[in-house]
Tab-separated table of C-alpha atoms in Angstrom:
chain	number	residue	atom	x	y	z
A	1274	MET	CA	-34.318	67.620	-39.532
A	1275	TYR	CA	-33.487	63.916	-39.901
A	1276	ARG	CA	-34.734	62.540	-43.219
A	1277	MET	CA	-34.613	59.094	-44.690
A	1278	VAL	CA	-36.192	56.921	-47.337
A	1279	PRO	CA	-38.244	54.268	-45.488
A	1280	THR	CA	-37.311	50.620	-45.985
A	1281	SER	CA	-40.009	48.133	-46.940
A	1282	ASP	CA	-39.834	46.806	-43.345
A	1283	ILE	CA	-40.692	50.235	-41.960
A	1284	VAL	CA	-43.549	50.651	-44.432
A	1285	LEU	CA	-44.881	47.187	-43.528
A	1286	THR	CA	-44.700	47.887	-39.790
A	1287	GLN	CA	-46.812	50.986	-40.298
A	1288	LEU	CA	-49.307	49.281	-42.623
A	1289	ARG	CA	-49.830	46.362	-40.218
A	1290	LYS	CA	-51.001	48.629	-37.417
A	1291	GLY	CA	-54.763	48.499	-37.134
A	1292	VAL	CA	-55.073	45.875	-39.879
A	1293	VAL	CA	-53.555	42.592	-38.699
A	1294	GLU	CA	-55.957	42.165	-35.766
A	1295	TYR	CA	-58.831	42.114	-38.242
A	1296	CYS	CA	-57.008	39.522	-40.354
A	1297	VAL	CA	-56.752	37.425	-37.176
A	1298	LEU	CA	-60.496	37.828	-36.632
A	1299	ALA	CA	-61.122	36.890	-40.270
A	1300	CYS	CA	-59.046	33.709	-39.822
A	1301	LEU	CA	-61.223	32.749	-36.856
A	1302	ARG	CA	-64.504	33.079	-38.778
A	1303	SER	CA	-64.222	29.494	-40.013
A	1304	GLY	CA	-63.900	28.185	-36.445
A	1305	PRO	CA	-61.773	28.275	-33.269
A	1306	ALA	CA	-58.028	27.645	-33.596
A	1307	TYR	CA	-55.033	27.255	-31.285
A	1308	GLY	CA	-52.000	29.516	-31.657
A	1309	LEU	CA	-49.868	27.519	-34.071
A	1310	GLU	CA	-52.905	26.704	-36.216
A	1311	LEU	CA	-53.848	30.368	-36.348
A	1312	ALA	CA	-50.272	31.314	-37.306
A	1313	GLU	CA	-50.585	28.837	-40.185
A	1314	ARG	CA	-53.949	30.231	-41.275
A	1315	LEU	CA	-52.332	33.666	-41.441
A	1316	GLY	CA	-49.565	32.169	-43.577
A	1317	SER	CA	-46.026	31.608	-42.380
A	1318	ASP	CA	-44.502	33.442	-45.363
A	1319	SER	CA	-47.101	36.150	-45.450
A	1320	SER	CA	-46.226	39.801	-44.889
A	1321	LEU	CA	-48.940	40.066	-42.216
A	1322	LEU	CA	-46.674	39.007	-39.332
A	1323	THR	CA	-43.027	39.960	-38.757
A	1324	SER	CA	-42.626	36.443	-37.319
A	1325	GLU	CA	-44.973	33.885	-35.756
A	1326	GLY	CA	-44.204	35.056	-32.213
A	1327	THR	CA	-45.553	38.558	-32.901
A	1328	LEU	CA	-49.034	37.037	-33.144
A	1329	TYR	CA	-49.278	36.549	-29.374
A	1330	PRO	CA	-49.178	40.096	-27.945
A	1331	LEU	CA	-51.818	40.892	-30.553
A	1332	LEU	CA	-54.002	37.930	-29.501
A	1333	SER	CA	-53.716	39.017	-25.876
A	1334	ARG	CA	-54.961	42.482	-26.847
A	1335	VAL	CA	-57.943	41.320	-28.913
A	1336	ARG	CA	-58.864	38.978	-26.056
A	1337	GLN	CA	-58.787	41.878	-23.583
A	1338	GLN	CA	-60.953	43.847	-26.017
A	1339	GLY	CA	-63.519	41.040	-25.886
A	1340	TRP	CA	-63.201	40.218	-29.612
A	1341	VAL	CA	-62.000	36.673	-28.951
A	1342	THR	CA	-62.327	34.303	-26.020
A	1343	THR	CA	-59.920	31.538	-25.056
A	1344	THR	CA	-60.745	28.013	-23.911
A	1345	GLN	CA	-58.295	25.397	-22.659
A	1346	VAL	CA	-58.801	22.088	-24.470
A	1347	PRO	CA	-56.826	18.913	-23.566
A	1348	SER	CA	-54.205	17.989	-26.169
A	1349	ALA	CA	-52.620	14.663	-27.100
A	1350	VAL	CA	-49.139	16.153	-27.515
A	1351	GLY	CA	-48.724	17.995	-24.212
A	1352	PRO	CA	-50.385	20.570	-21.977
A	1353	PRO	CA	-53.908	21.806	-22.787
A	1354	ARG	CA	-54.227	23.914	-25.930
A	1355	ARG	CA	-55.527	27.442	-25.720
A	1356	TYR	CA	-58.211	27.754	-28.415
A	1357	TYR	CA	-59.121	31.203	-29.648
A	1358	GLU	CA	-62.735	31.794	-30.709
A	1359	ILE	CA	-64.257	34.916	-32.228
A	1360	THR	CA	-67.068	36.545	-30.191
A	1361	ASP	CA	-70.202	38.306	-31.514
A	1362	GLU	CA	-68.480	41.585	-30.683
A	1363	GLY	CA	-65.472	40.455	-32.710
A	1364	ARG	CA	-67.681	39.601	-35.683
A	1365	ALA	CA	-69.356	43.011	-35.500
A	1366	ALA	CA	-65.932	44.713	-35.355
A	1367	LEU	CA	-64.812	42.715	-38.373
A	1368	GLU	CA	-67.947	43.662	-40.333
A	1369	THR	CA	-67.334	47.352	-39.665
A	1370	PHE	CA	-63.691	46.974	-40.651
A	1371	LEU	CA	-64.531	45.134	-43.891
A	1372	ALA	CA	-66.939	47.820	-45.063
A	1373	THR	CA	-64.457	50.590	-44.252
A	1374	TRP	CA	-61.461	48.712	-45.626
A	1375	SER	CA	-63.125	48.084	-48.961
A	1376	ARG	CA	-63.795	51.788	-49.448
A	1377	PHE	CA	-60.327	52.744	-48.201
A	1378	THR	CA	-58.446	50.349	-50.504
A	1379	THR	CA	-60.504	51.452	-53.489
A	1380	ASP	CA	-59.569	55.069	-52.788
A	1381	VAL	CA	-55.904	54.174	-52.232
A	1382	ARG	CA	-55.728	52.216	-55.489
A	1383	THR	CA	-57.491	54.919	-57.463
A	1384	THR	CA	-55.112	57.539	-56.096
A	1385	LEU	CA	-51.926	55.498	-56.522
A	1386	GLU	CA	-52.788	54.497	-60.064
A	1387	SER	CA	-53.964	57.899	-61.226
B	374	MET	CA	-53.689	18.868	-15.989
B	375	THR	CA	-50.666	17.643	-17.946
B	376	ALA	CA	-47.310	19.025	-16.868
B	377	THR	CA	-45.312	20.960	-19.475
B	378	PRO	CA	-42.831	18.504	-20.991
B	379	GLU	CA	-39.205	19.396	-20.493
B	380	PHE	CA	-37.972	21.775	-23.163
B	381	PRO	CA	-34.645	21.725	-24.967
B	382	PRO	CA	-32.387	24.229	-23.108
B	383	LEU	CA	-32.315	26.469	-26.210
B	384	VAL	CA	-36.086	26.921	-26.063
B	385	GLU	CA	-36.081	27.483	-22.287
B	386	ALA	CA	-33.407	30.163	-22.771
B	387	TYR	CA	-35.461	31.737	-25.559
B	388	LEU	CA	-38.558	31.893	-23.323
B	389	ALA	CA	-36.514	33.471	-20.516
B	390	ASP	CA	-35.157	36.028	-23.014
B	391	LEU	CA	-38.683	36.740	-24.196
B	392	ASP	CA	-39.908	37.339	-20.657
B	393	ARG	CA	-37.041	39.768	-20.048
B	394	ALA	CA	-37.637	41.531	-23.364
B	395	LEU	CA	-41.273	42.047	-22.345
B	396	ALA	CA	-40.310	43.855	-19.115
B	397	GLY	CA	-41.936	47.267	-19.237
B	398	THR	CA	-44.923	46.064	-21.249
B	399	ASP	CA	-48.483	45.608	-20.012
B	400	PRO	CA	-48.159	42.900	-17.283
B	401	ARG	CA	-51.209	40.897	-18.395
B	402	GLU	CA	-50.108	40.984	-22.035
B	403	ARG	CA	-46.603	39.945	-20.956
B	404	ALA	CA	-47.852	36.919	-18.985
B	405	GLU	CA	-50.292	35.832	-21.706
B	406	THR	CA	-47.701	36.243	-24.455
B	407	VAL	CA	-45.064	34.153	-22.668
B	408	ALA	CA	-47.638	31.426	-21.861
B	409	ALA	CA	-48.947	31.362	-25.443
B	410	VAL	CA	-45.459	31.297	-26.990
B	411	ARG	CA	-44.591	28.407	-24.630
B	412	GLU	CA	-47.634	26.494	-25.916
B	413	HIS	CA	-46.683	27.316	-29.495
B	414	ALA	CA	-43.221	25.871	-28.829
B	415	VAL	CA	-44.731	22.675	-27.343
B	416	GLU	CA	-46.858	22.164	-30.472
B	417	SER	CA	-44.027	22.985	-32.837
B	418	LEU	CA	-41.530	20.691	-31.056
B	419	ALA	CA	-44.085	17.871	-31.135
B	420	ARG	CA	-44.029	18.188	-34.927
B	421	HIS	CA	-40.336	18.744	-35.576
B	422	GLY	CA	-38.673	16.689	-32.834
B	423	ARG	CA	-36.818	17.724	-29.706
B	424	ASP	CA	-33.195	17.973	-30.843
B	425	ASP	CA	-31.190	21.201	-31.164
B	426	GLU	CA	-31.954	21.513	-34.859
B	427	ALA	CA	-35.707	21.369	-34.180
B	428	ALA	CA	-35.301	23.841	-31.321
B	429	ARG	CA	-33.443	26.281	-33.601
B	430	ARG	CA	-36.124	25.924	-36.245
B	431	VAL	CA	-38.942	26.620	-33.757
B	432	ILE	CA	-37.084	29.645	-32.377
B	433	GLY	CA	-36.405	30.866	-35.913
B	434	GLU	CA	-40.097	30.699	-36.796
B	435	LEU	CA	-41.122	32.487	-33.597
B	436	GLY	CA	-38.646	35.238	-34.482
B	437	PRO	CA	-36.379	37.535	-32.437
B	438	VAL	CA	-37.758	38.322	-28.968
B	439	GLU	CA	-37.224	42.039	-29.693
B	440	HIS	CA	-39.725	41.833	-32.563
B	441	ILE	CA	-42.314	40.229	-30.287
B	442	ALA	CA	-41.682	42.818	-27.573
B	443	ALA	CA	-42.060	45.604	-30.164
B	444	GLU	CA	-45.642	44.402	-30.811
B	445	ALA	CA	-46.570	44.481	-27.114
B	446	THR	CA	-48.324	47.415	-25.469
B	447	PRO	CA	-46.060	49.467	-23.157
B	448	ALA	CA	-47.098	49.324	-19.488
B	449	PRO	CA	-49.099	52.353	-18.328
B	450	ALA	CA	-46.711	54.995	-16.995
B	451	ALA	CA	-46.459	55.121	-13.206
B	452	ALA	CA	-48.161	58.131	-11.642
B	453	PRO	CA	-45.616	60.862	-10.839
B	454	ALA	CA	-44.649	60.974	-7.144
B	455	LYS	CA	-47.015	63.227	-5.232
B	456	VAL	CA	-45.528	66.268	-3.530
B	457	GLU	CA	-47.079	66.544	-0.059
B	458	VAL	CA	-46.967	69.771	1.950
B	459	THR	CA	-45.393	67.933	4.925
B	460	ASP	CA	-42.331	66.946	2.864
B	461	VAL	CA	-41.826	70.490	1.547
B	462	VAL	CA	-42.141	71.981	5.068
B	463	LEU	CA	-39.714	69.384	6.514
B	464	ALA	CA	-37.105	70.164	3.848
B	465	ALA	CA	-37.545	73.942	4.333
B	466	LEU	CA	-37.249	73.670	8.138
B	467	ALA	CA	-34.141	71.484	7.800
B	468	LEU	CA	-32.588	74.225	5.714
B	469	LEU	CA	-33.666	77.216	7.849
B	470	VAL	CA	-34.135	76.070	11.466
B	471	TRP	CA	-31.194	73.771	12.082
B	472	PRO	CA	-31.733	73.412	15.882
B	473	LEU	CA	-34.774	71.314	14.957
B	474	ALA	CA	-32.517	68.990	12.937
B	475	PRO	CA	-32.788	65.856	15.169
B	476	VAL	CA	-36.603	66.036	15.147
B	477	LEU	CA	-36.717	66.628	11.377
B	478	LEU	CA	-34.237	63.831	10.745
B	479	VAL	CA	-36.342	61.285	12.625
B	480	TRP	CA	-39.570	62.567	11.059
B	481	ALA	CA	-38.207	62.331	7.505
B	482	ILE	CA	-36.853	58.812	8.132
B	483	VAL	CA	-40.241	57.715	9.498
B	484	ARG	CA	-41.971	59.033	6.362
B	485	LEU	CA	-39.371	57.406	4.092
B	486	ARG	CA	-39.864	54.044	5.781
B	487	ALA	CA	-43.653	54.379	5.644
B	488	GLY	CA	-43.403	54.945	1.875
B	489	VAL	CA	-45.668	58.029	1.933
B	490	GLY	CA	-45.116	61.373	0.192
B	491	ASN	CA	-42.171	62.415	-1.951
B	492	ARG	CA	-38.974	60.408	-1.485
B	493	ALA	CA	-36.699	63.006	-3.090
B	494	LEU	CA	-37.798	65.715	-0.654
B	495	GLN	CA	-37.516	63.313	2.286
B	496	TRP	CA	-33.940	62.438	1.315
B	497	THR	CA	-33.175	66.157	1.021
B	498	THR	CA	-34.462	66.624	4.581
B	499	VAL	CA	-32.418	63.649	5.811
B	500	VAL	CA	-29.210	65.041	4.299
B	501	LEU	CA	-29.866	68.636	5.412
B	502	SER	CA	-30.766	67.676	8.984
B	503	ALA	CA	-28.157	64.926	9.342
B	504	LEU	CA	-25.439	67.509	8.719
B	505	PRO	CA	-26.125	69.719	11.829
B	506	VAL	CA	-26.802	66.597	13.920
B	507	VAL	CA	-23.456	65.019	12.974
B	508	VAL	CA	-21.597	68.329	13.382
B	509	GLY	CA	-23.324	68.832	16.768
B	510	ILE	CA	-22.283	65.364	17.948
B	511	VAL	CA	-18.693	65.911	16.778
B	512	PHE	CA	-18.479	69.260	18.632
B	513	THR	CA	-19.969	67.727	21.799
B	514	VAL	CA	-17.444	64.876	21.736
B	515	LEU	CA	-14.547	67.305	21.141
B	516	HIS	CA	-15.825	69.483	23.995
B	517	VAL	CA	-16.006	66.524	26.411
B	518	LEU	CA	-12.527	65.346	25.358
B	519	ASN	CA	-11.104	68.859	25.874
B	520	ARG	CA	-12.587	69.072	29.375
B	521	ALA	CA	-11.259	65.646	30.265
B	522	ALA	CA	-7.756	66.540	29.057
């Protein structure tokens, strides 16, 4: 059996799954944003994204799930910007996640610190 | 609609790499990701300038294309090729009843070209029935040559 001590990158990759999409939804609560703006709201140095580009497959998925919609808005600097906006379904999904997450993190902290 | 401004070659190459890296992922996600990353690059270049240094910076922030591809959903697996009774019977006949070889050969080729049934079995039939046909033709030619001599 192949065994190894996971690197922090491997741990992060696993922790991001099922969490980062809700962080994206949370960033859209304050209003619609285009890609680069959203990447900035998430924080360029944050551990949430491996790199800015990894945001886009995720955005495509949450759009297909109906949690965000996209609208093309004319831009002064070039082609139209694709604005992402959270839907009612997205807000409901985020609410459910928040309630669950709060309980989950409390339990994790209690266990890790015991 | 405004046309996409011309990109520095480094960024164009990066986008082409990204598209290739996304081969084998969900087609809609692939198309949307490439389009959105292109827009991201437009915005970023508008801020940082359009020289090579700016291009490298934008590419650096977007990150390696492999990392982006790793986040994408794999394309749904293609349905396994169906095995149709016709293809099995053709292959079996080609193996057992070789006088029927010319008929089987044509039939298998027709099915191959039509793109129906199981290609592996059809190729098996083609090979199995081509053999007696070719051998038959060779013997016939030799026979005719011998008679002529």
